[in-house]
Short mmCIF file of C-alpha atoms in Angstrom, two decimals:
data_model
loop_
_atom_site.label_atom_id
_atom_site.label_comp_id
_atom_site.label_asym_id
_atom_site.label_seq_id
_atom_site.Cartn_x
_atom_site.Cartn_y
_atom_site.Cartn_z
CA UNK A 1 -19.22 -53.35 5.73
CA UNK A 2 -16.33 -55.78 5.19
CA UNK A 3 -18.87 -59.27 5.64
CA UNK A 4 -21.41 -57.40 2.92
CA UNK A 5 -18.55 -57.51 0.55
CA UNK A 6 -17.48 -60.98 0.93
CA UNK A 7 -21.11 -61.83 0.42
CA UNK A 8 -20.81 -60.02 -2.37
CA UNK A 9 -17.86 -62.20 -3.86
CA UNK A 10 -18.38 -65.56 -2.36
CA UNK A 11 -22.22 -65.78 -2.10
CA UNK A 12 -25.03 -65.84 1.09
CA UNK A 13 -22.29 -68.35 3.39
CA UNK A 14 -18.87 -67.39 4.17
CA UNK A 15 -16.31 -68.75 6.19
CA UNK A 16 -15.18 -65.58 8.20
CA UNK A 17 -13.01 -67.00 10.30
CA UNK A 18 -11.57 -70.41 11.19
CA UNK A 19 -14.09 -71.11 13.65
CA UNK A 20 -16.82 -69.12 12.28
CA UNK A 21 -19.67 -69.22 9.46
CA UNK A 22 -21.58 -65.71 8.10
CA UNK A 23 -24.72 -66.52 6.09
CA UNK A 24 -26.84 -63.75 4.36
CA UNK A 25 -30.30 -64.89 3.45
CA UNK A 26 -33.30 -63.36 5.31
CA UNK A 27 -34.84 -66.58 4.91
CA UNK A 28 -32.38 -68.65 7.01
CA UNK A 29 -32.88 -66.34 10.13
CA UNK A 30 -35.28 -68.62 11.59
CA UNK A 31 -33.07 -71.61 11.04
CA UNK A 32 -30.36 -69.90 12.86
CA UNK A 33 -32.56 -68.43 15.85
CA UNK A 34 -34.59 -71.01 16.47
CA UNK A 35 -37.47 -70.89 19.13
CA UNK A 36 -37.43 -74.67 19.28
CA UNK A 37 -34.47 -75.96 18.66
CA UNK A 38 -31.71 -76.00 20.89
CA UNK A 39 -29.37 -72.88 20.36
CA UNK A 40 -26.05 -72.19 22.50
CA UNK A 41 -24.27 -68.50 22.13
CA UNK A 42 -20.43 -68.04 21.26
CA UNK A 43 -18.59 -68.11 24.49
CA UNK A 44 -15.49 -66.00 22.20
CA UNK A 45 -18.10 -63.25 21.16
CA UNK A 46 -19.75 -62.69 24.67
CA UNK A 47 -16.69 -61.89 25.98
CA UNK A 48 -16.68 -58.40 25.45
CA UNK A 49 -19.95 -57.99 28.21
CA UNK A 50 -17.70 -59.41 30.56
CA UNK A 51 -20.95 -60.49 32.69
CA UNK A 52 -20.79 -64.03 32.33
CA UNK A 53 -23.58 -65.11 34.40
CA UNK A 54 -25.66 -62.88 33.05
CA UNK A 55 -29.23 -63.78 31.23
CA UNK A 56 -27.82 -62.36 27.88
CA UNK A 57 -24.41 -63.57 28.19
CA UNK A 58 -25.21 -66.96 28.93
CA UNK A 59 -23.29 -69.37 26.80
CA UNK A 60 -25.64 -72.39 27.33
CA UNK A 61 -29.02 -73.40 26.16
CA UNK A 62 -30.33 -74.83 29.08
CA UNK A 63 -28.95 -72.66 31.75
CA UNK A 64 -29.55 -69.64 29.68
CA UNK A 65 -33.63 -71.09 29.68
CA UNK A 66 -33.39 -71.56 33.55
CA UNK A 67 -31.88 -68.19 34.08
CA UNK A 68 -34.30 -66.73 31.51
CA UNK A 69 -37.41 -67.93 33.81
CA UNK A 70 -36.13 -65.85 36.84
CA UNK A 71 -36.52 -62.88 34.81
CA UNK A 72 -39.14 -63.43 31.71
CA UNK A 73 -42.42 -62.50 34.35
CA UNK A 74 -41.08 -59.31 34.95
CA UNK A 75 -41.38 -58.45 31.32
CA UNK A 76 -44.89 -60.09 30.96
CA UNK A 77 -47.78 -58.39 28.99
CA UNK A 78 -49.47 -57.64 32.07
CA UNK A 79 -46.67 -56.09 33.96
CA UNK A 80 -45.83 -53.97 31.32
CA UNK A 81 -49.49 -52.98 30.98
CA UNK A 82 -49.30 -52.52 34.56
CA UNK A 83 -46.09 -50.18 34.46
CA UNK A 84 -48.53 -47.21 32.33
CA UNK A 85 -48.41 -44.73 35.82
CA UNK A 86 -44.62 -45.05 35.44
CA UNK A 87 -43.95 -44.60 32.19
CA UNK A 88 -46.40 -41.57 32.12
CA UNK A 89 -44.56 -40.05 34.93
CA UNK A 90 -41.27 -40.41 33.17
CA UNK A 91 -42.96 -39.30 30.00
CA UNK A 92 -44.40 -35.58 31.78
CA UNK A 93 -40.66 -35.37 32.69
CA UNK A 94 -38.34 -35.95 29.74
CA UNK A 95 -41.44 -33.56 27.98
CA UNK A 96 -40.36 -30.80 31.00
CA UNK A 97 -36.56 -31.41 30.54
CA UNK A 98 -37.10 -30.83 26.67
CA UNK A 99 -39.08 -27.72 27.50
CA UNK A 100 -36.56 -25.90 29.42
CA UNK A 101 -34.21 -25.85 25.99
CA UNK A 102 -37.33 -23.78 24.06
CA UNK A 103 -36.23 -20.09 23.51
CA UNK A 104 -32.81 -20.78 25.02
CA UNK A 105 -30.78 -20.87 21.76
CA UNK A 106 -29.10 -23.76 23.48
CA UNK A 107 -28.66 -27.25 21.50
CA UNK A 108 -30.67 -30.05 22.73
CA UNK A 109 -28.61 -33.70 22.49
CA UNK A 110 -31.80 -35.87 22.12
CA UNK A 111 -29.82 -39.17 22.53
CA UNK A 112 -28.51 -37.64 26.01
CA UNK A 113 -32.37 -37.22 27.19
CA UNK A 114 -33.44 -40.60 25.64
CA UNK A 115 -30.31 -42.21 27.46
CA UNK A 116 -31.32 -40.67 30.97
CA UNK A 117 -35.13 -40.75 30.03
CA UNK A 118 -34.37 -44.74 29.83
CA UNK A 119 -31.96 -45.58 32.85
CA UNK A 120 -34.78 -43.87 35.24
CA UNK A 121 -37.19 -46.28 33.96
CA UNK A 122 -35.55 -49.15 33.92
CA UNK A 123 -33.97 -48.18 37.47
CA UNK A 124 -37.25 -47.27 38.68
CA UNK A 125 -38.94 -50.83 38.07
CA UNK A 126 -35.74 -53.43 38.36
CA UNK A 127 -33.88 -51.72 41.15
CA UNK A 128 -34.55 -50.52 44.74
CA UNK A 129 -34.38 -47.29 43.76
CA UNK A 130 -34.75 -45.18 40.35
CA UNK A 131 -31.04 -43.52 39.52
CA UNK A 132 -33.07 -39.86 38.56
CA UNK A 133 -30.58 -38.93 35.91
CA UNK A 134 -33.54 -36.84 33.90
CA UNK A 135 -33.30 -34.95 37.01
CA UNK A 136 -29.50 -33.90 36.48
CA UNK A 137 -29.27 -30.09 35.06
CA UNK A 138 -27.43 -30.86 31.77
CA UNK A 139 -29.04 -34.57 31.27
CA UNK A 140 -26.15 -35.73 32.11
CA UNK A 141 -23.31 -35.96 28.81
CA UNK A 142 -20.99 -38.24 30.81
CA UNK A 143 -23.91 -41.55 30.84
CA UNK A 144 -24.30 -41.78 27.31
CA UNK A 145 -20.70 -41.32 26.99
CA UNK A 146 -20.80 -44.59 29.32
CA UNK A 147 -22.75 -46.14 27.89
CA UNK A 148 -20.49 -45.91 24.56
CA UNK A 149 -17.46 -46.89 26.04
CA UNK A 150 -18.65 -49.60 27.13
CA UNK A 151 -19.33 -51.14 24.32
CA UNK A 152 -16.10 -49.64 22.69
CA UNK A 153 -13.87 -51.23 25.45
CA UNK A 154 -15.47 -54.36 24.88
CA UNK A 155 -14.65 -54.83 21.64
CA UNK A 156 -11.20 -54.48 22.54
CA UNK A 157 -11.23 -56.74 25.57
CA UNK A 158 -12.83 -59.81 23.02
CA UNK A 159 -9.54 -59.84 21.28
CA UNK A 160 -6.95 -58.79 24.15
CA UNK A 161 -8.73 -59.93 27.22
CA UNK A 162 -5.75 -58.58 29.56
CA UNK A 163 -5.66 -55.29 27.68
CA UNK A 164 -7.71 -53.52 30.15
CA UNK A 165 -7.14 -55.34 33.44
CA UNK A 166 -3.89 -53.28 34.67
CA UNK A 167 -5.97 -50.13 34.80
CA UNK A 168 -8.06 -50.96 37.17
CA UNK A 169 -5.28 -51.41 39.43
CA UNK A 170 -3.66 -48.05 38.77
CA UNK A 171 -4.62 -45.01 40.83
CA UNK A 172 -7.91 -43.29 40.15
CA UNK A 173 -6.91 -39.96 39.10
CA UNK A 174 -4.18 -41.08 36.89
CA UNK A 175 -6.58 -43.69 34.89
CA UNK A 176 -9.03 -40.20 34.93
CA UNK A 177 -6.56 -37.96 33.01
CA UNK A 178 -5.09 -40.85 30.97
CA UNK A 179 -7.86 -43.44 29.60
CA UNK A 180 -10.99 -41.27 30.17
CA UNK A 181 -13.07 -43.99 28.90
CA UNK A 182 -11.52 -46.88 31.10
CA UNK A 183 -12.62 -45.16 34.17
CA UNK A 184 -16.37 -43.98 33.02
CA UNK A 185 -16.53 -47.57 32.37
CA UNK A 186 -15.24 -48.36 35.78
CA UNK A 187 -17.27 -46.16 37.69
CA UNK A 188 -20.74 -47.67 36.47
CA UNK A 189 -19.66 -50.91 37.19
CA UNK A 190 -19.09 -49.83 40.58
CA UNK A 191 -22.22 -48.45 40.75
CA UNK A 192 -23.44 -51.60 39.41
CA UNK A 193 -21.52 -53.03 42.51
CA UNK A 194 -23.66 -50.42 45.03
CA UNK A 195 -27.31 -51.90 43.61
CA UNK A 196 -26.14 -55.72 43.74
CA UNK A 197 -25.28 -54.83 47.67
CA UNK A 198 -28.02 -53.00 47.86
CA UNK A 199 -30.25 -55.85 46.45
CA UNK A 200 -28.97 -58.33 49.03
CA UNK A 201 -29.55 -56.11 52.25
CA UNK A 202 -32.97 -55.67 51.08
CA UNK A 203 -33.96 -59.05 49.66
CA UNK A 204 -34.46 -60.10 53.70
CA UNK A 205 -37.26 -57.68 54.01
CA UNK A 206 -40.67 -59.58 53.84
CA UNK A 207 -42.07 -57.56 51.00
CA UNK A 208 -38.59 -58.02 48.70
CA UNK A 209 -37.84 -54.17 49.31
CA UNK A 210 -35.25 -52.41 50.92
CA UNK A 211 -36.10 -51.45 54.62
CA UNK A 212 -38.09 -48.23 54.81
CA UNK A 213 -38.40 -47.86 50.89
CA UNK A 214 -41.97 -47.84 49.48
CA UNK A 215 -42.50 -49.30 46.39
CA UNK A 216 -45.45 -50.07 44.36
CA UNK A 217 -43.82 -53.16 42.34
CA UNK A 218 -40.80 -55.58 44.12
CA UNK A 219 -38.14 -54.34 41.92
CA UNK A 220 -36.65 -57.16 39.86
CA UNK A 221 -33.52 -57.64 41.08
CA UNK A 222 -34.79 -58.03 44.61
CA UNK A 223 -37.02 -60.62 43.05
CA UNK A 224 -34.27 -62.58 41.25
CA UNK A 225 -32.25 -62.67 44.58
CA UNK A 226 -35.07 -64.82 46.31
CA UNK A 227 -36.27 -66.48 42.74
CA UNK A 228 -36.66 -70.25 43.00
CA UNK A 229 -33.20 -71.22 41.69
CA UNK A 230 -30.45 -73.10 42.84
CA UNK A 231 -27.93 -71.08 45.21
CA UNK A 232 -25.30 -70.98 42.86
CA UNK A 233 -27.82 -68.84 40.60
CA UNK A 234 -28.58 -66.13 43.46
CA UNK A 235 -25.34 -65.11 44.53
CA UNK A 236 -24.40 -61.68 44.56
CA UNK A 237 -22.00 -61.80 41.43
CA UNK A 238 -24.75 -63.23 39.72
CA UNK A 239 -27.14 -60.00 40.60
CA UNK A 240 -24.13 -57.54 39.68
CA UNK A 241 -24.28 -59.30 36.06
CA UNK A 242 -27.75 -59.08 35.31
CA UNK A 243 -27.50 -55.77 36.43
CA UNK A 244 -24.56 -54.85 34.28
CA UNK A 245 -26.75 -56.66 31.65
CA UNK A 246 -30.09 -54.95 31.52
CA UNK A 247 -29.67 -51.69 32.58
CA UNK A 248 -26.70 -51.42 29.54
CA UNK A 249 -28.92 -53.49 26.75
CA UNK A 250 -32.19 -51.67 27.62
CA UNK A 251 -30.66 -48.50 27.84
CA UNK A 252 -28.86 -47.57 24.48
CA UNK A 253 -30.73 -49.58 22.60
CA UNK A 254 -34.37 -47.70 23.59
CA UNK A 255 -32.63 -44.67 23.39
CA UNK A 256 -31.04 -44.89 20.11
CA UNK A 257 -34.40 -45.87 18.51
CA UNK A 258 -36.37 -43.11 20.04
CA UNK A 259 -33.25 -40.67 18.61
CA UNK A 260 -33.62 -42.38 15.11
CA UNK A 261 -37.24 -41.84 15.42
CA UNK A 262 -36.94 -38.20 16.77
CA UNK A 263 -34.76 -37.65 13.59
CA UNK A 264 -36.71 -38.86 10.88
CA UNK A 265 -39.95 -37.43 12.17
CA UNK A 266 -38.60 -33.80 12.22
CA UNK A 267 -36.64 -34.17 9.26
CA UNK A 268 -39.72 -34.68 6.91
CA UNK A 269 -42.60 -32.25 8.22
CA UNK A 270 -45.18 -34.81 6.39
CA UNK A 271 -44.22 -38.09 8.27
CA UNK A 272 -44.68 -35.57 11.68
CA UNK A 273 -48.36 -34.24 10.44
CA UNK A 274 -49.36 -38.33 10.24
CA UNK A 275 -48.58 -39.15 13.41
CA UNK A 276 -50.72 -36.44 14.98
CA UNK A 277 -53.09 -37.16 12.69
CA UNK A 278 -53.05 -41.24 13.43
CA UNK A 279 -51.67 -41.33 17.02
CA UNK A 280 -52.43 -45.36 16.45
CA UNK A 281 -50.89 -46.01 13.44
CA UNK A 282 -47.47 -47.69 14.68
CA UNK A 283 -45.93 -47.87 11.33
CA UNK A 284 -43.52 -44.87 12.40
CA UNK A 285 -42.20 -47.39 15.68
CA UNK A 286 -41.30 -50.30 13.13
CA UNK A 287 -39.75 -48.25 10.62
CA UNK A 288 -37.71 -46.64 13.51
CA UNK A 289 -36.72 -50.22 15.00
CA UNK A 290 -35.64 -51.38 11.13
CA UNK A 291 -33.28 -47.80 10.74
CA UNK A 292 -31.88 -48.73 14.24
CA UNK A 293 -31.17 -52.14 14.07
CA UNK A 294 -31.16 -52.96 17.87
CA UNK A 295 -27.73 -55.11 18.32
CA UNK A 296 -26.25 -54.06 15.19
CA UNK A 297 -23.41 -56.77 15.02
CA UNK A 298 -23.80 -59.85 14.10
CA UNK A 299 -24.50 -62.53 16.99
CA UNK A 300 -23.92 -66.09 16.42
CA UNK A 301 -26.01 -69.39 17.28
CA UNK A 302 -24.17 -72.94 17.49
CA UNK A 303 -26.53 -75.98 17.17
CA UNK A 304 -25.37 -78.29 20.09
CA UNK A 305 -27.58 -81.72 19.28
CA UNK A 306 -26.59 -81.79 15.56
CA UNK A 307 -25.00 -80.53 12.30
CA UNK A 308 -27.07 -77.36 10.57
CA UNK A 309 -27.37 -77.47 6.87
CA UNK A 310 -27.48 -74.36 4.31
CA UNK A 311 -28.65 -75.82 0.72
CA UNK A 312 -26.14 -78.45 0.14
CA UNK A 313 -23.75 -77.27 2.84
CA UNK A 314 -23.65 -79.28 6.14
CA UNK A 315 -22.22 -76.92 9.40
CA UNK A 316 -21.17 -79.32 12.29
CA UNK A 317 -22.28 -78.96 15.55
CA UNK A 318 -21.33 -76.50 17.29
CA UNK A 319 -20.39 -74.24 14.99
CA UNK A 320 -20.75 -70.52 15.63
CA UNK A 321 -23.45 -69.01 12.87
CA UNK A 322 -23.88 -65.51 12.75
CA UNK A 323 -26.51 -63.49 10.49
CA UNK A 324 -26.56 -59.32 10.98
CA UNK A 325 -29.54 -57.36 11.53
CA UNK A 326 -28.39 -54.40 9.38
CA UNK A 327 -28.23 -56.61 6.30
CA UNK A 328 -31.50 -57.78 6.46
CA UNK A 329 -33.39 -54.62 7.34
CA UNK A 330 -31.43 -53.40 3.73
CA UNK A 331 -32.03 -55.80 2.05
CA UNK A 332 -34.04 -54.44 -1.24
CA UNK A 333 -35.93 -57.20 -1.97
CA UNK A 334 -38.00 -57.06 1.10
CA UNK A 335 -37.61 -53.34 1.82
CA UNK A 336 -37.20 -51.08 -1.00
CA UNK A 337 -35.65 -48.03 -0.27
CA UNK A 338 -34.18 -49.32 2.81
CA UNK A 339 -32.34 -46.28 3.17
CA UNK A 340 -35.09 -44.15 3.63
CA UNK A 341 -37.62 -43.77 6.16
CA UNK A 342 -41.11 -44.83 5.22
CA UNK A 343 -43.53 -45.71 7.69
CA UNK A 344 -46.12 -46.57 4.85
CA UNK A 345 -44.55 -49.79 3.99
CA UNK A 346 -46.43 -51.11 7.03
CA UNK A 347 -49.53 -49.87 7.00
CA UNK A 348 -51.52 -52.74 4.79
CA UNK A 349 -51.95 -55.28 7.90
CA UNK A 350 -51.49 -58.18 5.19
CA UNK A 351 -48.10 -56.56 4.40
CA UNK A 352 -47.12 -55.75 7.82
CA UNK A 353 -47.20 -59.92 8.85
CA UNK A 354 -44.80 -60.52 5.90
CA UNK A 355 -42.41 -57.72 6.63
CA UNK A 356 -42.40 -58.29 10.40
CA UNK A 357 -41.01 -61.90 9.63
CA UNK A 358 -37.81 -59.53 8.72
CA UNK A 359 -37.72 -57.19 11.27
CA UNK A 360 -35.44 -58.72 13.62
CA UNK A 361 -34.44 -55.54 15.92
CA UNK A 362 -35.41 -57.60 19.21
CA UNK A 363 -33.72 -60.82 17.42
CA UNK A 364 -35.29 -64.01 16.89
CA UNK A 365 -35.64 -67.34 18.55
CA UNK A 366 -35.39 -68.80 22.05
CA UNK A 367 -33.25 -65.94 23.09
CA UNK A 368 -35.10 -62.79 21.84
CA UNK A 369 -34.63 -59.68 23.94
CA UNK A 370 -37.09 -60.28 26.85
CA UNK A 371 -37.77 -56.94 27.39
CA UNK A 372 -39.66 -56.40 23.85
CA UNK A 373 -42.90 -55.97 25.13
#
């Protein structure tokens, strides 16, 4: 990693850019993130999303807290408590779809059941209706492709925003054949589209549901169309976004811990005799969230009301900061053996509240992931 080197050379700040400031020291993340201080996102980074109104892309403090609100009691200890008869049901299924590989001789892509094993419940409880992808005979390859791309094209589009743009325009089955990725890309966004439409029809009904479709929770989306917010913040674009948003985020991120966590527990024979043994012990999740690092890249905080300082080092206002999750969750001195997978480093309770300070998977501050829970 090019930014570990540089700390490396230069020490725990460095100037990565000429509009940009990389610190490394665990003990600064707080700082950085800040639950009470106000934090505003880099508009330059976020482009890549290209979902502007959306919760997570939301460049301002105050309208990203407003937005937040719309969404947050969806995500509430007691609605997730509440969601156990879903998840279950989802659970019995993935456990079928993995069934049907036994004695086959056939490969099983785990990341390509935890991708569709993910969509259907997030689907199932924000939209008005679940997307069934566990249901689709091969688990469905070209989704977690998606989902890839992506994030692939985004990176792309932060530093040549036009790049992409004359594709769209070009005929489908050209744009198929040629940029493979473009149009996967293309094709969930439309579907993206279908739900915010969707959403709107439906939002008129009195019970926030779409006409003739039972549901045992108002999906979220229907919920954030008639939230209390100002007009300008339930428009239809704004939907599509937070669609875009959530279902991506919640998605590959789940799904890649649950693969990490797959890996690691087959891979040593010991680690998979604990957990049957201790079904409660939950060291095996958090060592899983450190080894996947949730947003891997680094994503920056500017302090709007006033300079940040760093020792002796004052950063103006609004100055992007950006701190990575992957260097923290290596570094030594709080994690020996970072590289490997040991879900004993959290089972002393004492221990656990120190190393949890570190474990910054669902990020940190006013703007954590709001689906941890």
């Amino acid at each position: 990693m090019k930014i570990q080197e540089l700390h490396k050379q230069y020490g725990p700040i460095v100037r990565i850019s000429p509009f940009e400031v990389h610190i490394n020291d665990p003990q600064y993340h707080e700082t950085v993130y800040s639950l009470t201080s106000p934090r505003n996102k880099s508009e330059w980074f976020l482009k890549y999303l290209n979902v502007p109104k959306s919760t997570f892309a939301t460049v301002d403090h105050k309208l990203h807290r407003l937005r937040r609100s719309a969404i947050s009691p969806y995500f509430s200890k007691q609605k997730v408590q509440g969601l156990e008869p879903l998840l279950r049901g989802k659970v019995k299924k993935l456990c079928g779809r993995v069934r049907e590989f036994s004695g086959t001789g056939k490969p099983l892509m785990i990341e390509h059941a935890y991708t569709c094993f993910m969509t259907d419940i997030i689907t199932e409880y924000t939209c008005p209706q679940c997307w069934n992808y566990l249901d689709i005979p091969d688990l469905f390859p070209e989704w977690h492709k998606t989902i890839k791309d992506v994030m692939e094209i985004g990176m792309i589009t932060r530093h040549i925003p036009w790049a992409i743009v004359p594709l769209f325009f070009l005929p489908e089955w050209f744009v198929s054949r040629t940029f493979p990725k473009v149009m996967r890309t293309k094709k969930y966004r439309q579907k993206c589209d279908e739900v915010a439409r969707a959403v709107f029809q439906g939002s008129k009904a009195k019970d926030d549901t779409l006409e003739g479709e039972p549901s045992t929770h108002p999906p979220l989306f229907n919920g954030l169309a008639n939230a209390r917010l100002p007009p300008e913040e339930r428009t239809e674009e704004r939907v599509n976004h937070e669609i875009v948003s959530l279902i991506g985020a919640g998605t590959e991120t789940t799904a890649n811990t649950l693969a990490v966590i797959t890996f690691h527990v087959l891979d040593k024979p010991q680690i998979l005799n604990r957990l049957r043994n201790e079904l409660g012990n939950t060291g095996v999740i958090f060592e899983g969230l450190r080894l996947s690092y949730g947003l891997s890249h680094r994503s920056q905080r500017s302090s709007p009301e006033g300079p940040l300082y760093y020792k002796d080092i004052k950063i103006p206002p609004n100055t992007p900061v950006g701190m990575t999750s992957v260097m923290i969750h290596h570094d030594e001195s709080i994690f020996p053996r970072s590289h490997d997978f040991i879900p004993e480093r959290w089972t002393d309770l004492q221990e656990r509240k120190i190393l949890n300070k570190y474990l910054v998977a669902f990020g940190r501050g006013s703007r954590q992931c709001v689906g941890m829970k």
